[in-house]
mmCIF file of C-alpha atoms in Angstrom:
data_model
loop_
_atom_site.group_PDB
_atom_site.id
_atom_site.type_symbol
_atom_site.label_atom_id
_atom_site.label_comp_id
_atom_site.label_asym_id
_atom_site.label_seq_id
_atom_site.Cartn_x
_atom_site.Cartn_y
_atom_site.Cartn_z
ATOM 1 C CA ALA S 1100 83.362 86.979 109.167
ATOM 2 C CA GLN S 1101 86.544 86.641 111.102
ATOM 3 C CA SER S 1102 87.434 88.729 114.093
ATOM 4 C CA VAL S 1103 90.063 88.857 116.797
ATOM 5 C CA THR S 1104 89.727 90.100 120.343
ATOM 6 C CA GLN S 1105 92.765 90.889 122.413
ATOM 7 C CA LEU S 1106 91.939 91.235 126.079
ATOM 8 C CA GLY S 1107 93.819 94.099 127.656
ATOM 9 C CA SER S 1108 95.124 96.983 125.620
ATOM 10 C CA HIS S 1109 98.006 97.365 128.091
ATOM 11 C CA VAL S 1110 99.790 94.685 130.096
ATOM 12 C CA SER S 1111 102.527 95.438 132.598
ATOM 13 C CA VAL S 1112 104.864 92.802 134.038
ATOM 14 C CA SER S 1113 108.070 92.831 136.011
ATOM 15 C CA GLU S 1114 111.299 91.701 134.418
ATOM 16 C CA GLY S 1115 111.590 87.949 134.888
ATOM 17 C CA ALA S 1116 107.862 87.439 135.353
ATOM 18 C CA LEU S 1117 105.523 85.414 133.164
ATOM 19 C CA VAL S 1118 104.105 87.169 130.119
ATOM 20 C CA LEU S 1119 100.547 86.249 129.124
ATOM 21 C CA LEU S 1120 98.832 88.086 126.279
ATOM 22 C CA ARG S 1121 95.321 86.941 125.509
ATOM 23 C CA CYS S 1122 93.756 86.446 122.092
ATOM 24 C CA ASN S 1123 90.366 85.038 121.177
ATOM 25 C CA TYR S 1124 89.203 84.629 117.618
ATOM 26 C CA SER S 1125 86.027 84.097 115.699
ATOM 27 C CA SER S 1126 86.085 82.231 112.427
ATOM 28 C CA SER S 1127 83.579 80.157 110.481
ATOM 29 C CA VAL S 1128 86.323 77.918 109.126
ATOM 30 C CA PRO S 1129 89.448 76.449 110.709
ATOM 31 C CA PRO S 1130 91.659 79.470 111.148
ATOM 32 C CA TYR S 1131 95.285 80.222 110.647
ATOM 33 C CA LEU S 1132 96.527 82.285 113.600
ATOM 34 C CA PHE S 1133 99.481 84.604 113.951
ATOM 35 C CA TRP S 1134 101.224 86.751 116.528
ATOM 36 C CA TYR S 1135 103.201 89.761 115.364
ATOM 37 C CA VAL S 1136 105.308 92.171 117.395
ATOM 38 C CA GLN S 1137 105.820 95.845 116.581
ATOM 39 C CA TYR S 1138 108.594 97.787 118.232
ATOM 40 C CA PRO S 1139 108.278 101.582 118.345
ATOM 41 C CA ASN S 1140 108.534 103.202 114.941
ATOM 42 C CA GLN S 1141 109.055 99.896 113.184
ATOM 43 C CA GLY S 1142 107.121 97.458 111.019
ATOM 44 C CA LEU S 1143 105.624 94.169 112.137
ATOM 45 C CA GLN S 1144 107.709 91.080 112.813
ATOM 46 C CA LEU S 1145 106.231 87.594 112.922
ATOM 47 C CA LEU S 1146 106.630 85.906 116.299
ATOM 48 C CA LEU S 1147 104.864 82.635 115.517
ATOM 49 C CA LYS S 1148 101.980 81.113 113.617
ATOM 50 C CA TYR S 1149 99.569 78.202 113.855
ATOM 51 C CA THR S 1150 98.446 76.481 110.681
ATOM 52 C CA THR S 1151 97.782 72.799 111.343
ATOM 53 C CA GLY S 1152 99.257 70.064 113.477
ATOM 54 C CA ALA S 1153 100.737 70.627 116.893
ATOM 55 C CA THR S 1154 98.645 73.050 118.885
ATOM 56 C CA LEU S 1155 101.562 74.361 120.931
ATOM 57 C CA VAL S 1156 103.604 76.606 118.710
ATOM 58 C CA LYS S 1157 107.041 77.924 119.564
ATOM 59 C CA GLY S 1158 108.274 81.167 118.133
ATOM 60 C CA ILE S 1159 111.187 83.524 118.280
ATOM 61 C CA ASN S 1160 112.557 85.239 121.374
ATOM 62 C CA GLY S 1161 111.247 82.512 123.697
ATOM 63 C CA PHE S 1162 107.565 83.098 122.978
ATOM 64 C CA GLU S 1163 105.025 80.358 122.472
ATOM 65 C CA ALA S 1164 101.284 80.109 121.962
ATOM 66 C CA GLU S 1165 98.709 77.353 122.267
ATOM 67 C CA PHE S 1166 95.773 76.928 119.919
ATOM 68 C CA LYS S 1167 92.694 75.837 121.871
ATOM 69 C CA LYS S 1168 89.817 75.202 119.529
ATOM 70 C CA SER S 1169 87.300 74.579 122.302
ATOM 71 C CA GLU S 1170 88.076 77.971 123.799
ATOM 72 C CA THR S 1171 88.692 79.729 120.433
ATOM 73 C CA SER S 1172 91.870 81.080 121.954
ATOM 74 C CA PHE S 1173 95.472 81.569 120.934
ATOM 75 C CA HIS S 1174 97.169 83.126 123.961
ATOM 76 C CA LEU S 1175 100.817 84.169 123.805
ATOM 77 C CA THR S 1176 103.169 83.363 126.667
ATOM 78 C CA LYS S 1177 106.779 83.742 127.654
ATOM 79 C CA PRO S 1178 108.097 82.287 130.922
ATOM 80 C CA SER S 1179 110.390 85.184 131.795
ATOM 81 C CA ALA S 1180 109.983 88.738 130.531
ATOM 82 C CA HIS S 1181 112.953 90.745 129.382
ATOM 83 C CA MET S 1182 113.149 94.506 129.048
ATOM 84 C CA SER S 1183 113.596 94.089 125.297
ATOM 85 C CA ASP S 1184 110.132 92.489 125.084
ATOM 86 C CA ALA S 1185 108.486 95.869 125.590
ATOM 87 C CA ALA S 1186 106.521 96.433 122.392
ATOM 88 C CA GLU S 1187 103.042 96.162 120.928
ATOM 89 C CA TYR S 1188 101.765 92.700 120.122
ATOM 90 C CA PHE S 1189 99.102 91.912 117.543
ATOM 91 C CA CYS S 1190 97.160 88.700 117.191
ATOM 92 C CA ALA S 1191 95.817 88.032 113.698
ATOM 93 C CA VAL S 1192 93.639 85.482 111.933
ATOM 94 C CA SER S 1193 93.225 84.490 108.331
ATOM 95 C CA GLU S 1194 90.759 82.212 106.622
ATOM 96 C CA VAL S 1195 92.036 79.007 105.148
ATOM 97 C CA TYR S 1196 91.318 80.106 101.603
ATOM 98 C CA GLY S 1197 91.292 83.837 102.035
ATOM 99 C CA ASN S 1198 93.569 86.705 101.225
ATOM 100 C CA LYS S 1199 92.927 88.796 104.303
ATOM 101 C CA LEU S 1200 94.827 88.979 107.541
ATOM 102 C CA VAL S 1201 92.567 90.435 110.225
ATOM 103 C CA PHE S 1202 94.304 91.949 113.229
ATOM 104 C CA GLY S 1203 93.235 92.397 116.806
ATOM 105 C CA ALA S 1204 93.453 95.822 118.409
ATOM 106 C CA GLY S 1205 96.879 95.119 119.861
ATOM 107 C CA THR S 1206 98.315 94.837 123.364
ATOM 108 C CA ILE S 1207 101.107 97.080 124.558
ATOM 109 C CA LEU S 1208 103.471 95.172 126.822
ATOM 110 C CA ARG S 1209 105.395 97.137 129.398
ATOM 111 C CA VAL S 1210 108.245 95.475 131.294
ATOM 112 C CA LYS S 1211 109.236 96.991 134.622
ATOM 113 C CA SER S 1212 112.720 96.666 136.041
ATOM 114 C CA ASP G 1000 116.602 86.741 103.523
ATOM 115 C CA THR G 1001 113.133 87.798 104.604
ATOM 116 C CA GLU G 1002 113.157 91.462 103.730
ATOM 117 C CA VAL G 1003 110.643 93.911 102.405
ATOM 118 C CA THR G 1004 112.162 97.311 101.688
ATOM 119 C CA GLN G 1005 110.098 100.476 101.704
ATOM 120 C CA THR G 1006 111.041 103.976 100.595
ATOM 121 C CA PRO G 1007 110.883 106.690 101.692
ATOM 122 C CA LYS G 1008 110.783 106.096 105.435
ATOM 123 C CA HIS G 1009 109.260 109.513 106.009
ATOM 124 C CA LEU G 1010 107.239 111.672 103.641
ATOM 125 C CA VAL G 1011 105.604 115.040 104.204
ATOM 126 C CA MET G 1012 103.304 116.222 101.446
ATOM 127 C CA GLY G 1013 100.809 118.941 100.839
ATOM 128 C CA MET G 1014 97.231 118.250 99.934
ATOM 129 C CA THR G 1015 97.828 119.196 96.299
ATOM 130 C CA ASN G 1016 101.013 117.168 95.853
ATOM 131 C CA LYS G 1017 101.522 113.942 93.978
ATOM 132 C CA LYS G 1018 103.931 111.493 95.559
ATOM 133 C CA SER G 1019 104.596 107.767 95.571
ATOM 134 C CA LEU G 1020 105.546 105.151 98.127
ATOM 135 C CA LYS G 1021 107.712 102.298 96.911
ATOM 136 C CA CYS G 1022 108.128 98.721 98.069
ATOM 137 C CA GLU G 1023 110.490 96.003 96.933
ATOM 138 C CA GLN G 1024 111.009 92.351 97.822
ATOM 139 C CA HIS G 1025 113.360 89.749 96.375
ATOM 140 C CA MET G 1026 112.003 86.656 98.090
ATOM 141 C CA GLY G 1027 110.151 85.381 95.039
ATOM 142 C CA HIS G 1028 106.826 86.194 96.652
ATOM 143 C CA ARG G 1029 103.854 86.516 94.322
ATOM 144 C CA ALA G 1030 101.445 88.303 96.651
ATOM 145 C CA MET G 1031 102.032 91.856 97.823
ATOM 146 C CA TYR G 1032 99.967 94.032 100.124
ATOM 147 C CA TRP G 1033 99.473 97.594 101.271
ATOM 148 C CA TYR G 1034 98.269 98.174 104.826
ATOM 149 C CA LYS G 1035 97.500 101.474 106.556
ATOM 150 C CA GLN G 1036 98.145 101.884 110.265
ATOM 151 C CA LYS G 1037 96.933 104.863 112.256
ATOM 152 C CA ALA G 1038 98.503 105.662 115.617
ATOM 153 C CA LYS G 1039 97.483 103.267 118.388
ATOM 154 C CA LYS G 1040 95.514 101.125 115.910
ATOM 155 C CA PRO G 1041 96.107 97.803 114.169
ATOM 156 C CA PRO G 1042 97.033 97.663 110.483
ATOM 157 C CA GLU G 1043 94.131 97.764 108.050
ATOM 158 C CA LEU G 1044 94.316 96.102 104.663
ATOM 159 C CA MET G 1045 94.103 98.428 101.661
ATOM 160 C CA PHE G 1046 95.118 96.399 98.599
ATOM 161 C CA VAL G 1047 96.301 92.939 97.644
ATOM 162 C CA TYR G 1048 98.153 92.076 94.453
ATOM 163 C CA SER G 1049 98.412 88.473 93.407
ATOM 164 C CA TYR G 1050 100.667 87.574 90.493
ATOM 165 C CA GLU G 1051 100.869 91.286 89.647
ATOM 166 C CA LYS G 1052 97.097 91.649 89.372
ATOM 167 C CA LEU G 1053 94.966 93.583 91.822
ATOM 168 C CA SER G 1054 92.887 90.996 93.655
ATOM 169 C CA ILE G 1055 91.539 92.968 96.619
ATOM 170 C CA ASN G 1056 90.691 96.640 97.008
ATOM 171 C CA GLU G 1057 89.173 97.314 100.413
ATOM 172 C CA SER G 1058 87.066 100.231 99.181
ATOM 173 C CA VAL G 1059 90.027 102.565 99.350
ATOM 174 C CA PRO G 1060 89.470 106.131 98.056
ATOM 175 C CA SER G 1061 90.738 106.777 94.541
ATOM 176 C CA ARG G 1062 93.282 109.287 95.815
ATOM 177 C CA PHE G 1063 95.308 106.147 96.609
ATOM 178 C CA SER G 1064 96.364 104.331 93.452
ATOM 179 C CA PRO G 1065 98.383 101.108 93.667
ATOM 180 C CA GLU G 1066 100.626 99.794 90.958
ATOM 181 C CA CYS G 1067 102.562 96.550 90.609
ATOM 182 C CA PRO G 1068 105.104 96.989 87.778
ATOM 183 C CA ASN G 1069 106.563 93.510 88.279
ATOM 184 C CA SER G 1070 106.597 90.692 90.787
ATOM 185 C CA SER G 1071 109.210 92.403 92.983
ATOM 186 C CA LEU G 1072 107.868 95.936 93.088
ATOM 187 C CA LEU G 1073 104.770 97.565 94.504
ATOM 188 C CA ASN G 1074 103.999 101.267 94.421
ATOM 189 C CA LEU G 1075 101.334 103.383 96.046
ATOM 190 C CA HIS G 1076 100.638 106.623 94.214
ATOM 191 C CA LEU G 1077 99.234 109.435 96.312
ATOM 192 C CA HIS G 1078 97.305 112.429 95.042
ATOM 193 C CA ALA G 1079 95.125 115.053 96.679
ATOM 194 C CA LEU G 1080 95.382 113.451 100.094
ATOM 195 C CA GLN G 1081 93.712 114.748 103.226
ATOM 196 C CA PRO G 1082 95.314 115.332 106.634
ATOM 197 C CA GLU G 1083 93.418 112.319 107.970
ATOM 198 C CA ASP G 1084 95.406 110.150 105.554
ATOM 199 C CA SER G 1085 98.493 110.735 107.692
ATOM 200 C CA ALA G 1086 99.554 107.302 108.913
ATOM 201 C CA LEU G 1087 102.151 104.552 108.694
ATOM 202 C CA TYR G 1088 101.842 102.727 105.381
ATOM 203 C CA LEU G 1089 103.071 99.162 105.526
ATOM 204 C CA CYS G 1090 103.984 97.049 102.552
ATOM 205 C CA ALA G 1091 103.998 93.289 102.919
ATOM 206 C CA SER G 1092 104.482 90.186 100.833
ATOM 207 C CA SER G 1093 103.778 86.474 101.026
ATOM 208 C CA LEU G 1094 104.660 83.411 99.034
ATOM 209 C CA GLY G 1095 101.330 82.640 97.447
ATOM 210 C CA GLN G 1096 98.005 84.104 96.481
ATOM 211 C CA GLY G 1097 96.366 83.836 99.830
ATOM 212 C CA SER G 1098 97.529 84.627 103.294
ATOM 213 C CA SER G 1099 96.139 81.270 104.308
ATOM 214 C CA GLY G 1100 99.006 79.747 106.204
ATOM 215 C CA ASN G 1101 101.586 81.671 104.272
ATOM 216 C CA THR G 1102 103.618 84.008 106.394
ATOM 217 C CA ILE G 1103 103.125 87.650 105.523
ATOM 218 C CA TYR G 1104 106.361 89.597 105.829
ATOM 219 C CA PHE G 1105 106.138 93.300 106.546
ATOM 220 C CA GLY G 1106 108.422 96.160 105.695
ATOM 221 C CA GLU G 1107 109.438 98.877 108.164
ATOM 222 C CA GLY G 1108 106.770 101.186 106.817
ATOM 223 C CA SER G 1109 106.605 104.671 105.371
ATOM 224 C CA TRP G 1110 105.464 107.425 107.698
ATOM 225 C CA LEU G 1111 103.234 109.799 105.783
ATOM 226 C CA THR G 1112 102.261 113.248 107.013
ATOM 227 C CA VAL G 1113 99.783 115.282 104.973
ATOM 228 C CA VAL G 1114 99.847 119.018 105.684
#
């Protein structure tokens, strides 16, 4: 069975600082991995996804993530945080031939001015 | 245009009411989903429709009844709900049958309060 662990339910960074949100997954087959962002009182928006190929994936709003199979990780980074990045971020995994998207518990990112 | 539209945005209903949540997409997607999200929790899958047929029901109580009238529309009929069913209900769609590699696009959600 697949699962996702997001380390840190809350992360706080200063504006302009590096953002690092951690995600580790468990999957019995090569996974497809996703990061979604949810702003307050809104739905989920896809930031980026890894399917196959290049392990460093670039997404919207300056975010990127690196798939590391040996570490079963898919951490999300952004070089310089902006106030508008404050939101909740969900890492998710799906099986290659499955219908289910399994989410991690989420990480709330706070950006301090 | 990657848009999933949900109505209503907010719904308050009594435990004896019957109401419906509606979802629409015009991206040509053939898979549609209902997720439930409680406060401070991740979304949980409820139902998946693939080519207008129910393919996954995650053991959801029968007081929730999904319906897919055509490839663009997805409804969730609600009857005799409990206060603990209050949550954000998210509709989503993707290109193909599986979520494997296909991006799942989410709507803004319908906030449901059961009183």
